[in-house]
């Protein structure tokens, strides 16, 4: 019976050209993480559910509606991670990393899962890369993390992104703000969408995230959280802005930026593109979370981090036709063998080239020289090696430079090293 099965709704297969973009994003990020001295951490894809409910917050959209939660065979509640921070903090506490030199600076790359309504740039399984710096309240660290986020997008080739920043203060400042904010909203409650009416009681700050026209209108005259900051939080924010100025990193203060997790304190930020015409225009974001380590049973240690959506970044790179420098300058070779009988000879040549780390492939199926040369051209190979009856008899190979069309004959028994010299002569950038 033929199976007709598609990938689950909200998931995608990534292959072909997209893999190049994806690797370009990941490689660029890895390079920067190393420059900024962040170490990699790999945590499980699923955690006990309370890791997320207790940190992200019971009243958030993620915990209320979007988690992939299931019971294992022993009836334990597990959840596919919807984000990276909670897992990293859990791992930090569990592995007593607080005993190390602080701050501990970590990065991660992996799949996240949220049961959202799928649309362009919003999936149910998506990839994020992110950093967490745990163990300092120095505003310079807020700035390091923002600087890293900003540098990543600069390195990727973006020019028109906007960095939004705000401070939601500590729990004290927030308490008095939320009180006034609720009092402000109350007379307009009927005008809000049903979701926001629920948010009003469960998580009023989330009303700021609503894209509904009527809700946005109501918010126009709202009190601003920045006016409620205590002296410490205000000074912290001023220092963050000052250090960003030192680095000449442009930002825009956005009073309505709140972000969707309960654990944030003080600085929050997001990097957005107005070239994506959808509500999904945030490519990455993060903030400070000074209470989370303690909440997980660790010492009271402040922390700050960000997460970037790899899939959305990939989408925008392609949309803006940003040329991706893949550093593929090493020549690629296509070995054309004109008869299956010559397979042993073919393997010998492939082995030699691959041992010397050249990207090479051979024609496993078709055996017509003309067809194969056309493929070598189309497939972006720099050299073809042709092995026909004559080459086998004389134990030679014919090398064709696909760019200049020049052909060379090499004696494989006595002069195989010549191929290395020939290949290394091609120092021009790849034509792909
Ligand atoms: P968040 O963890 O919600 O702060 O999101 C950080 C980044 O991850 C966002 O700016 C997006 O680029 C990406 N992201 C979040 N949710 C999704 C999703 N459902 N599908 C694709 N990317 C997402």
CSV table of C-alpha atoms and ligand atoms in Angstrom, one decimal:
chain,number,residue,atom,x,y,z
A,1,UNK,CA,0.0,0.0,0.0
A,2,UNK,CA,1.3,3.5,-0.9
A,3,UNK,CA,1.6,5.8,2.1
A,4,UNK,CA,0.4,9.3,1.7
A,5,UNK,CA,1.9,11.1,4.7
A,6,UNK,CA,2.9,14.7,4.9
A,7,UNK,CA,5.0,16.5,7.5
A,8,UNK,CA,2.8,17.6,10.5
A,9,UNK,CA,1.1,21.0,10.2
A,10,UNK,CA,3.4,23.8,11.2
A,11,UNK,CA,6.6,21.9,10.5
A,12,UNK,CA,8.9,22.1,7.4
A,13,UNK,CA,11.6,20.1,5.7
A,14,UNK,CA,14.8,22.2,5.1
A,15,UNK,CA,17.0,21.2,2.2
A,16,UNK,CA,18.8,22.4,-0.9
A,17,UNK,CA,19.6,26.1,-1.0
A,18,UNK,CA,17.9,26.7,2.4
A,19,UNK,CA,20.4,24.4,4.1
A,20,UNK,CA,23.2,26.7,2.8
A,21,UNK,CA,21.4,29.8,4.3
A,22,UNK,CA,20.8,28.0,7.5
A,23,UNK,CA,24.4,26.9,7.9
A,24,UNK,CA,25.5,30.3,7.0
A,25,UNK,CA,23.4,31.7,9.8
A,26,UNK,CA,24.6,29.1,12.3
A,27,UNK,CA,28.3,29.3,11.3
A,28,UNK,CA,28.2,33.1,11.5
A,29,UNK,CA,26.6,32.9,14.9
A,30,UNK,CA,29.1,30.3,16.1
A,31,UNK,CA,32.0,32.4,15.0
A,32,UNK,CA,30.6,35.4,16.9
A,33,UNK,CA,29.8,33.4,20.0
A,34,UNK,CA,33.5,32.4,20.1
A,35,UNK,CA,34.6,36.0,19.6
A,36,UNK,CA,32.5,37.1,22.5
A,37,UNK,CA,33.6,34.0,24.6
A,38,UNK,CA,30.4,32.1,24.9
A,39,UNK,CA,30.5,28.3,25.4
A,40,UNK,CA,28.0,25.9,23.9
A,41,UNK,CA,25.4,24.0,26.0
A,42,UNK,CA,23.1,21.3,24.7
A,43,UNK,CA,20.0,20.6,26.9
A,44,UNK,CA,17.3,18.0,26.4
A,45,UNK,CA,14.5,18.7,23.8
A,46,UNK,CA,11.9,18.0,26.5
A,47,UNK,CA,11.8,18.8,30.2
A,48,UNK,CA,9.5,18.3,33.1
A,49,UNK,CA,6.5,20.5,32.4
A,50,UNK,CA,7.0,22.6,35.5
A,51,UNK,CA,10.4,23.9,34.1
A,52,UNK,CA,8.4,26.0,31.7
A,53,UNK,CA,5.1,26.6,33.6
A,54,UNK,CA,7.0,28.0,36.6
A,55,UNK,CA,9.4,30.2,34.6
A,56,UNK,CA,7.6,31.4,31.5
A,57,UNK,CA,4.5,32.0,33.6
A,58,UNK,CA,1.1,30.3,34.0
A,59,UNK,CA,-0.7,33.3,32.5
A,60,UNK,CA,1.4,33.5,29.3
A,61,UNK,CA,0.1,32.5,25.9
A,62,UNK,CA,2.9,29.9,25.6
A,63,UNK,CA,1.9,28.1,28.8
A,64,UNK,CA,-1.8,28.6,28.4
A,65,UNK,CA,-2.2,27.5,24.8
A,66,UNK,CA,1.0,26.6,23.0
A,67,UNK,CA,2.9,23.8,24.8
A,68,UNK,CA,3.3,20.3,23.5
A,69,UNK,CA,2.7,18.5,26.8
A,70,UNK,CA,2.4,14.8,27.2
A,71,UNK,CA,2.7,12.1,29.8
A,72,UNK,CA,5.4,9.4,29.6
A,73,UNK,CA,4.7,5.8,30.4
A,74,UNK,CA,5.1,6.5,34.1
A,75,UNK,CA,2.6,9.3,34.0
A,76,UNK,CA,5.2,12.1,34.4
A,77,UNK,CA,4.2,15.3,32.6
A,78,UNK,CA,6.8,16.3,30.0
A,79,UNK,CA,6.9,19.2,27.6
A,80,UNK,CA,8.8,19.8,24.3
A,81,UNK,CA,10.7,22.9,25.0
A,82,UNK,CA,9.0,26.1,23.7
A,83,UNK,CA,12.1,28.2,24.3
A,84,UNK,CA,15.7,27.9,25.5
A,85,UNK,CA,16.2,30.1,28.6
A,86,UNK,CA,14.3,28.0,31.1
A,87,UNK,CA,16.2,24.8,30.2
A,88,UNK,CA,19.6,26.6,30.3
A,89,UNK,CA,18.8,28.0,33.7
A,90,UNK,CA,17.6,24.6,34.9
A,91,UNK,CA,20.9,23.1,33.7
A,92,UNK,CA,22.9,25.9,35.2
A,93,UNK,CA,21.4,25.2,38.6
A,94,UNK,CA,21.3,21.4,38.4
A,95,UNK,CA,25.0,21.3,37.3
A,96,UNK,CA,26.0,23.8,40.0
A,97,UNK,CA,27.6,26.1,37.4
A,98,UNK,CA,27.2,28.9,39.9
A,99,UNK,CA,30.4,27.6,41.5
A,100,UNK,CA,32.3,28.5,38.4
A,101,UNK,CA,33.8,31.9,37.6
A,102,UNK,CA,30.9,34.3,37.0
A,103,UNK,CA,29.4,35.2,34.7
A,104,UNK,CA,28.9,31.9,33.0
A,105,UNK,CA,28.3,32.7,29.3
A,106,UNK,CA,26.5,30.0,27.3
A,107,UNK,CA,25.0,29.6,23.9
A,108,UNK,CA,22.6,27.1,22.4
A,109,UNK,CA,21.2,26.1,19.0
A,110,UNK,CA,18.1,23.9,18.7
A,111,UNK,CA,14.5,23.2,17.8
A,112,UNK,CA,11.7,24.8,19.8
A,113,UNK,CA,8.0,23.7,19.7
A,114,UNK,CA,4.9,25.9,20.1
A,115,UNK,CA,1.4,24.9,19.2
A,116,UNK,CA,0.7,28.2,17.4
A,117,UNK,CA,-1.6,28.9,14.4
A,118,UNK,CA,0.9,28.4,11.6
A,119,UNK,CA,1.6,31.1,9.1
A,120,UNK,CA,4.5,32.6,7.2
A,121,UNK,CA,7.3,32.9,9.7
A,122,UNK,CA,5.4,31.2,12.5
A,123,UNK,CA,5.8,27.5,12.9
A,124,UNK,CA,5.1,24.8,15.4
A,125,UNK,CA,8.6,23.5,15.3
A,126,UNK,CA,11.3,26.1,14.6
A,127,UNK,CA,14.9,26.7,15.4
A,128,UNK,CA,16.5,29.2,17.6
A,129,UNK,CA,20.0,30.1,18.6
A,130,UNK,CA,20.5,32.1,21.7
A,131,UNK,CA,22.8,33.1,24.5
A,132,UNK,CA,22.5,33.3,28.3
A,133,UNK,CA,24.9,35.2,30.5
A,134,UNK,CA,24.4,34.3,34.1
A,135,UNK,CA,25.9,35.9,37.1
A,136,UNK,CA,26.2,39.7,36.7
A,137,UNK,CA,24.0,42.6,37.0
A,138,UNK,CA,26.5,44.9,35.3
A,139,UNK,CA,24.6,47.0,32.6
A,140,UNK,CA,27.7,46.3,30.4
A,141,UNK,CA,26.5,42.8,30.2
A,142,UNK,CA,23.0,43.8,28.9
A,143,UNK,CA,24.9,45.8,26.3
A,144,UNK,CA,27.3,42.9,25.5
A,145,UNK,CA,24.3,40.7,24.7
A,146,UNK,CA,22.6,43.4,22.6
A,147,UNK,CA,25.9,44.1,20.9
A,148,UNK,CA,26.2,40.4,20.0
A,149,UNK,CA,22.7,40.2,18.7
A,150,UNK,CA,23.3,43.4,16.6
A,151,UNK,CA,26.6,42.1,15.4
A,152,UNK,CA,25.1,38.9,14.3
A,153,UNK,CA,22.6,40.6,12.0
A,154,UNK,CA,25.3,42.9,10.7
A,155,UNK,CA,27.5,40.0,9.9
A,156,UNK,CA,24.7,38.3,8.1
A,157,UNK,CA,24.4,41.3,5.8
A,158,UNK,CA,21.3,43.0,7.1
A,159,UNK,CA,21.3,46.8,7.0
A,160,UNK,CA,17.8,47.9,7.8
A,161,UNK,CA,16.8,46.3,11.0
A,162,UNK,CA,15.6,48.2,14.0
A,163,UNK,CA,16.6,47.5,17.6
A,164,UNK,CA,13.8,48.2,20.0
A,165,UNK,CA,14.5,48.5,23.7
A,166,UNK,CA,12.6,49.1,26.9
A,167,UNK,CA,12.8,48.5,30.6
A,168,UNK,CA,10.0,46.9,32.5
A,169,UNK,CA,11.8,47.4,35.8
A,170,UNK,CA,12.0,45.1,38.8
A,171,UNK,CA,8.9,43.5,40.4
A,172,UNK,CA,8.5,46.6,42.6
A,173,UNK,CA,8.3,49.0,39.8
A,174,UNK,CA,6.1,46.7,37.8
A,175,UNK,CA,3.6,46.3,40.6
A,176,UNK,CA,2.8,50.0,40.8
A,177,UNK,CA,2.7,50.2,37.0
A,178,UNK,CA,0.4,47.3,36.5
A,179,UNK,CA,-2.0,48.8,39.1
A,180,UNK,CA,-2.2,52.1,37.2
A,181,UNK,CA,-2.3,50.3,33.9
A,182,UNK,CA,-5.3,48.2,35.0
A,183,UNK,CA,-7.1,51.3,36.3
A,184,UNK,CA,-6.4,53.0,32.9
A,185,UNK,CA,-7.8,50.0,30.9
A,186,UNK,CA,-10.8,49.3,33.1
A,187,UNK,CA,-13.2,51.9,31.5
A,188,UNK,CA,-12.2,50.6,28.0
A,189,UNK,CA,-12.4,46.9,28.8
A,190,UNK,CA,-15.4,46.4,26.5
A,191,UNK,CA,-13.5,47.7,23.6
A,192,UNK,CA,-10.8,45.1,23.9
A,193,UNK,CA,-10.7,41.8,22.0
A,194,UNK,CA,-11.8,38.7,23.9
A,195,UNK,CA,-8.1,37.6,24.3
A,196,UNK,CA,-7.2,40.9,25.9
A,197,UNK,CA,-10.1,40.9,28.2
A,198,UNK,CA,-8.8,37.6,29.5
A,199,UNK,CA,-5.3,39.0,29.7
A,200,UNK,CA,-6.6,41.9,31.7
A,201,UNK,CA,-7.0,39.6,34.7
A,202,UNK,CA,-4.4,37.0,33.9
A,203,UNK,CA,-1.4,38.9,32.5
A,204,UNK,CA,-2.3,42.5,31.8
A,205,UNK,CA,1.1,43.5,30.3
A,206,UNK,CA,0.4,41.1,27.4
A,207,UNK,CA,-2.2,43.5,26.1
A,208,UNK,CA,0.7,45.5,24.7
A,209,UNK,CA,1.5,42.6,22.4
A,210,UNK,CA,-2.0,42.5,20.8
A,211,UNK,CA,-2.1,43.5,17.1
A,212,UNK,CA,-5.8,44.1,17.2
A,213,UNK,CA,-6.6,47.6,15.9
A,214,UNK,CA,-9.1,48.4,18.6
A,215,UNK,CA,-6.8,47.3,21.4
A,216,UNK,CA,-3.9,49.3,19.9
A,217,UNK,CA,-6.2,52.4,19.9
A,218,UNK,CA,-7.0,51.9,23.6
A,219,UNK,CA,-3.3,51.6,24.4
A,220,UNK,CA,-2.5,55.0,22.8
A,221,UNK,CA,-3.0,57.0,26.0
A,222,UNK,CA,-1.7,54.3,28.4
A,223,UNK,CA,0.7,55.1,31.2
A,224,UNK,CA,4.3,54.1,30.3
A,225,UNK,CA,6.3,51.6,32.3
A,226,UNK,CA,9.5,53.7,32.0
A,227,UNK,CA,7.9,56.4,34.1
A,228,UNK,CA,7.4,53.9,37.0
A,229,UNK,CA,11.0,52.7,37.3
A,230,UNK,CA,12.6,52.9,40.7
A,231,UNK,CA,16.0,54.8,41.0
A,232,UNK,CA,18.0,51.6,40.6
A,233,UNK,CA,16.2,50.4,37.6
A,234,UNK,CA,16.2,53.9,36.0
A,235,UNK,CA,19.9,54.2,36.5
A,236,UNK,CA,20.5,50.7,35.1
A,237,UNK,CA,18.6,51.6,32.0
A,238,UNK,CA,20.3,54.9,31.5
A,239,UNK,CA,23.7,53.1,31.7
A,240,UNK,CA,22.6,50.5,29.2
A,241,UNK,CA,21.6,53.3,26.8
A,242,UNK,CA,24.8,55.2,27.5
A,243,UNK,CA,27.0,52.1,26.7
A,244,UNK,CA,25.0,51.5,23.5
A,245,UNK,CA,25.8,55.1,22.5
A,246,UNK,CA,29.5,54.4,23.2
A,247,UNK,CA,29.4,51.5,20.8
A,248,UNK,CA,27.3,53.6,18.3
A,249,UNK,CA,24.6,50.9,18.3
A,250,UNK,CA,21.4,52.5,17.2
A,251,UNK,CA,18.2,51.8,19.1
A,252,UNK,CA,14.6,53.0,19.5
A,253,UNK,CA,12.9,53.1,22.8
A,254,UNK,CA,9.6,51.3,22.4
A,255,UNK,CA,7.2,51.9,25.3
A,256,UNK,CA,4.9,49.1,24.2
A,257,UNK,CA,7.6,46.4,24.2
A,258,UNK,CA,6.9,43.9,26.9
A,259,UNK,CA,7.8,40.5,25.5
A,260,UNK,CA,5.9,37.3,26.2
A,261,UNK,CA,7.6,35.7,29.2
A,262,UNK,CA,7.0,36.5,32.9
A,263,UNK,CA,10.6,36.0,33.9
A,264,UNK,CA,11.9,39.3,32.4
A,265,UNK,CA,13.1,42.1,34.7
A,266,UNK,CA,14.5,45.5,33.6
A,267,UNK,CA,16.0,45.6,30.1
A,268,UNK,CA,14.1,44.0,27.3
A,269,UNK,CA,14.9,44.3,23.6
A,270,UNK,CA,13.9,43.0,20.2
A,271,UNK,CA,15.3,43.2,16.7
A,272,UNK,CA,12.7,43.7,14.1
A,273,UNK,CA,12.4,44.1,10.3
A,274,UNK,CA,9.9,46.4,8.7
A,275,UNK,CA,10.6,44.6,5.5
A,276,UNK,CA,8.5,41.6,6.6
A,277,UNK,CA,5.0,42.7,6.1
A,278,UNK,CA,3.5,40.6,8.8
A,279,UNK,CA,3.0,40.5,12.5
A,280,UNK,CA,5.9,38.1,12.6
A,281,UNK,CA,8.5,40.7,12.0
A,282,UNK,CA,10.7,40.1,15.1
A,283,UNK,CA,13.8,38.2,14.3
A,284,UNK,CA,15.1,37.9,17.8
A,285,UNK,CA,14.8,39.3,21.2
A,286,UNK,CA,15.7,38.9,24.8
A,287,UNK,CA,16.2,40.6,28.1
A,288,UNK,CA,17.3,40.5,31.7
A,289,UNK,CA,15.9,37.9,34.1
A,290,UNK,CA,17.2,38.6,37.5
A,291,UNK,CA,15.0,36.2,39.5
A,292,UNK,CA,14.9,33.1,37.5
A,293,UNK,CA,18.1,31.3,38.8
A,294,UNK,CA,16.8,31.7,42.3
A,295,UNK,CA,13.3,30.5,41.2
A,296,UNK,CA,15.0,27.3,40.0
A,297,UNK,CA,16.5,26.7,43.5
A,298,UNK,CA,19.9,28.3,42.7
A,299,UNK,CA,21.5,31.3,44.4
A,300,UNK,CA,20.1,34.7,43.7
A,301,UNK,CA,22.0,35.5,40.4
A,302,UNK,CA,21.1,38.0,37.8
A,303,UNK,CA,21.2,37.1,34.1
A,304,UNK,CA,20.5,38.3,30.6
A,305,UNK,CA,20.1,36.6,27.2
A,306,UNK,CA,18.5,36.6,23.8
A,307,UNK,CA,17.0,34.2,21.3
A,308,UNK,CA,17.0,34.5,17.5
A,309,UNK,CA,14.6,32.7,15.2
A,310,UNK,CA,16.8,30.9,12.6
A,311,UNK,CA,13.9,30.2,10.2
A,312,UNK,CA,12.6,33.7,10.1
A,313,UNK,CA,16.1,35.0,9.7
A,314,UNK,CA,16.6,32.6,6.8
A,315,UNK,CA,13.3,33.8,5.2
A,316,UNK,CA,14.4,37.4,5.3
A,317,UNK,CA,17.9,36.8,4.1
A,318,UNK,CA,16.3,35.1,1.0
A,319,UNK,CA,13.7,37.8,0.6
A,320,UNK,CA,16.2,40.6,0.6
A,321,UNK,CA,18.4,38.6,-1.8
A,322,UNK,CA,21.3,39.0,0.6
A,323,UNK,CA,24.3,37.3,-1.0
A,324,UNK,CA,25.6,34.7,1.3
A,325,UNK,CA,29.4,34.2,1.4
A,326,UNK,CA,29.7,30.5,1.8
A,327,UNK,CA,33.5,30.4,1.8
A,328,UNK,CA,33.4,27.6,-0.7
A,329,UNK,CA,36.5,28.6,-2.6
A,330,UNK,CA,38.1,25.1,-2.5
A,331,UNK,CA,37.5,23.6,-6.0
A,332,UNK,CA,34.8,21.0,-6.4
A,333,UNK,CA,35.5,18.0,-8.6
A,334,UNK,CA,33.2,15.8,-10.6
A,335,UNK,CA,34.6,12.4,-11.6
A,336,UNK,CA,33.0,11.1,-14.8
A,337,UNK,CA,33.5,7.4,-15.3
A,338,UNK,CA,32.3,6.1,-18.7
A,339,UNK,CA,31.7,2.5,-17.8
A,340,UNK,CA,30.7,0.7,-14.6
A,341,UNK,CA,33.6,-1.7,-15.2
A,342,UNK,CA,36.0,1.1,-14.2
A,343,UNK,CA,34.5,1.4,-10.7
A,344,UNK,CA,37.6,0.2,-8.8
A,345,UNK,CA,39.7,2.8,-10.6
A,346,UNK,CA,37.0,5.4,-9.8
A,347,UNK,CA,37.0,4.5,-6.1
A,348,UNK,CA,40.8,4.8,-6.0
A,349,UNK,CA,40.7,8.3,-7.4
A,350,UNK,CA,37.7,9.4,-5.2
A,351,UNK,CA,39.6,8.0,-2.1
A,352,UNK,CA,42.7,10.0,-2.9
A,353,UNK,CA,40.8,13.3,-3.5
A,354,UNK,CA,38.6,12.9,-0.5
A,355,UNK,CA,41.5,12.1,1.7
A,356,UNK,CA,42.9,15.4,0.6
A,357,UNK,CA,39.6,17.0,1.6
A,358,UNK,CA,38.4,17.9,-1.8
A,359,UNK,CA,34.6,18.0,-2.4
A,360,UNK,CA,34.1,15.4,-5.1
A,361,UNK,CA,31.4,13.2,-6.5
A,362,UNK,CA,31.0,10.8,-9.4
A,363,UNK,CA,28.4,9.8,-11.9
A,364,UNK,CA,26.6,6.8,-10.2
A,365,UNK,CA,23.9,6.6,-12.9
A,366,UNK,CA,24.2,8.1,-16.4
A,367,UNK,CA,27.4,7.2,-18.3
A,368,UNK,CA,27.2,9.6,-21.3
A,369,UNK,CA,30.2,12.0,-21.4
A,370,UNK,CA,28.2,14.9,-23.0
A,371,UNK,CA,25.4,14.6,-20.4
A,372,UNK,CA,27.8,14.4,-17.5
A,373,UNK,CA,29.9,17.4,-18.6
A,374,UNK,CA,26.7,19.4,-18.8
A,375,UNK,CA,25.8,18.3,-15.3
A,376,UNK,CA,29.3,19.2,-14.1
A,377,UNK,CA,28.7,22.7,-15.5
A,378,UNK,CA,25.2,23.1,-14.1
A,379,UNK,CA,26.2,21.6,-10.7
A,380,UNK,CA,28.9,24.3,-10.3
A,381,UNK,CA,31.9,21.9,-10.4
A,382,UNK,CA,35.2,23.6,-11.0
A,383,UNK,CA,36.9,20.5,-12.5
A,384,UNK,CA,35.8,17.3,-14.2
A,385,UNK,CA,38.0,14.2,-14.2
A,386,UNK,CA,37.2,11.9,-17.1
A,387,UNK,CA,37.9,8.2,-17.0
A,388,UNK,CA,37.3,6.3,-20.2
A,389,UNK,CA,38.7,3.2,-21.8
A,390,UNK,CA,41.9,4.9,-22.9
A,391,UNK,CA,42.6,6.4,-19.4
A,392,UNK,CA,42.1,3.0,-17.8
A,393,UNK,CA,44.4,1.3,-20.2
A,394,UNK,CA,47.2,3.8,-19.7
A,395,UNK,CA,46.4,4.3,-16.0
A,396,UNK,CA,45.9,8.0,-16.7
A,397,UNK,CA,43.2,10.5,-15.9
A,398,UNK,CA,42.0,13.5,-18.0
A,399,UNK,CA,41.3,16.6,-16.0
A,400,UNK,CA,39.1,19.4,-17.5
A,401,UNK,CA,39.1,22.8,-16.0
A,402,UNK,CA,35.4,23.8,-16.4
A,403,UNK,CA,36.2,27.5,-16.4
A,404,UNK,CA,39.0,27.7,-18.9
A,405,UNK,CA,38.0,24.5,-20.7
A,406,UNK,CA,41.6,23.4,-20.7
A,407,UNK,CA,42.3,19.7,-20.5
A,408,UNK,CA,45.3,18.0,-18.8
A,409,UNK,CA,46.4,14.5,-18.8
A,410,UNK,CA,47.9,13.0,-15.6
A,411,UNK,CA,49.7,9.7,-15.1
A,412,UNK,CA,47.9,8.2,-12.1
A,413,UNK,CA,50.6,5.6,-11.4
A,414,UNK,CA,53.6,8.0,-11.2
A,415,UNK,CA,52.2,11.5,-10.9
A,416,UNK,CA,49.0,11.6,-8.9
A,417,UNK,CA,50.4,14.5,-6.8
A,418,UNK,CA,50.2,16.6,-10.0
A,419,UNK,CA,46.4,16.8,-9.5
A,420,UNK,CA,46.9,18.6,-6.2
A,421,UNK,CA,49.1,21.2,-7.8
A,422,UNK,CA,46.6,21.6,-10.6
A,423,UNK,CA,43.7,22.0,-8.3
A,424,UNK,CA,45.5,24.4,-6.0
A,425,UNK,CA,46.2,26.6,-9.0
A,426,UNK,CA,42.5,27.5,-9.1
A,427,UNK,CA,42.4,30.3,-6.5
A,428,UNK,CA,39.6,32.4,-8.0
A,429,UNK,CA,36.4,32.5,-6.0
A,430,UNK,CA,33.9,29.8,-6.7
A,431,UNK,CA,31.3,30.6,-9.4
A,432,UNK,CA,28.5,29.4,-7.3
B,1,LIG,P1,10.8,34.4,21.6
B,1,LIG,O1,11.4,33.2,22.1
B,1,LIG,O2,9.3,34.4,21.5
B,1,LIG,O3,11.3,35.7,22.2
B,1,LIG,O4,11.2,34.5,20.1
B,1,LIG,C1,12.5,34.7,19.6
B,1,LIG,C2,12.6,34.6,18.2
B,1,LIG,O5,12.2,33.3,17.8
B,1,LIG,C3,11.5,35.4,17.4
B,1,LIG,O6,12.0,36.7,17.2
B,1,LIG,C4,11.3,34.7,16.2
B,1,LIG,O7,12.3,35.0,15.2
B,1,LIG,C5,11.5,33.2,16.6
B,1,LIG,N1,10.2,32.6,16.8
B,1,LIG,C6,9.4,32.6,17.9
B,1,LIG,N2,8.3,31.9,17.7
B,1,LIG,C7,8.4,31.4,16.5
B,1,LIG,C8,7.6,30.5,15.7
B,1,LIG,N3,6.4,30.0,16.1
B,1,LIG,N4,8.0,30.2,14.4
B,1,LIG,C9,9.1,30.6,13.9
B,1,LIG,N5,10.0,31.5,14.6
B,1,LIG,C10,9.6,31.8,15.9
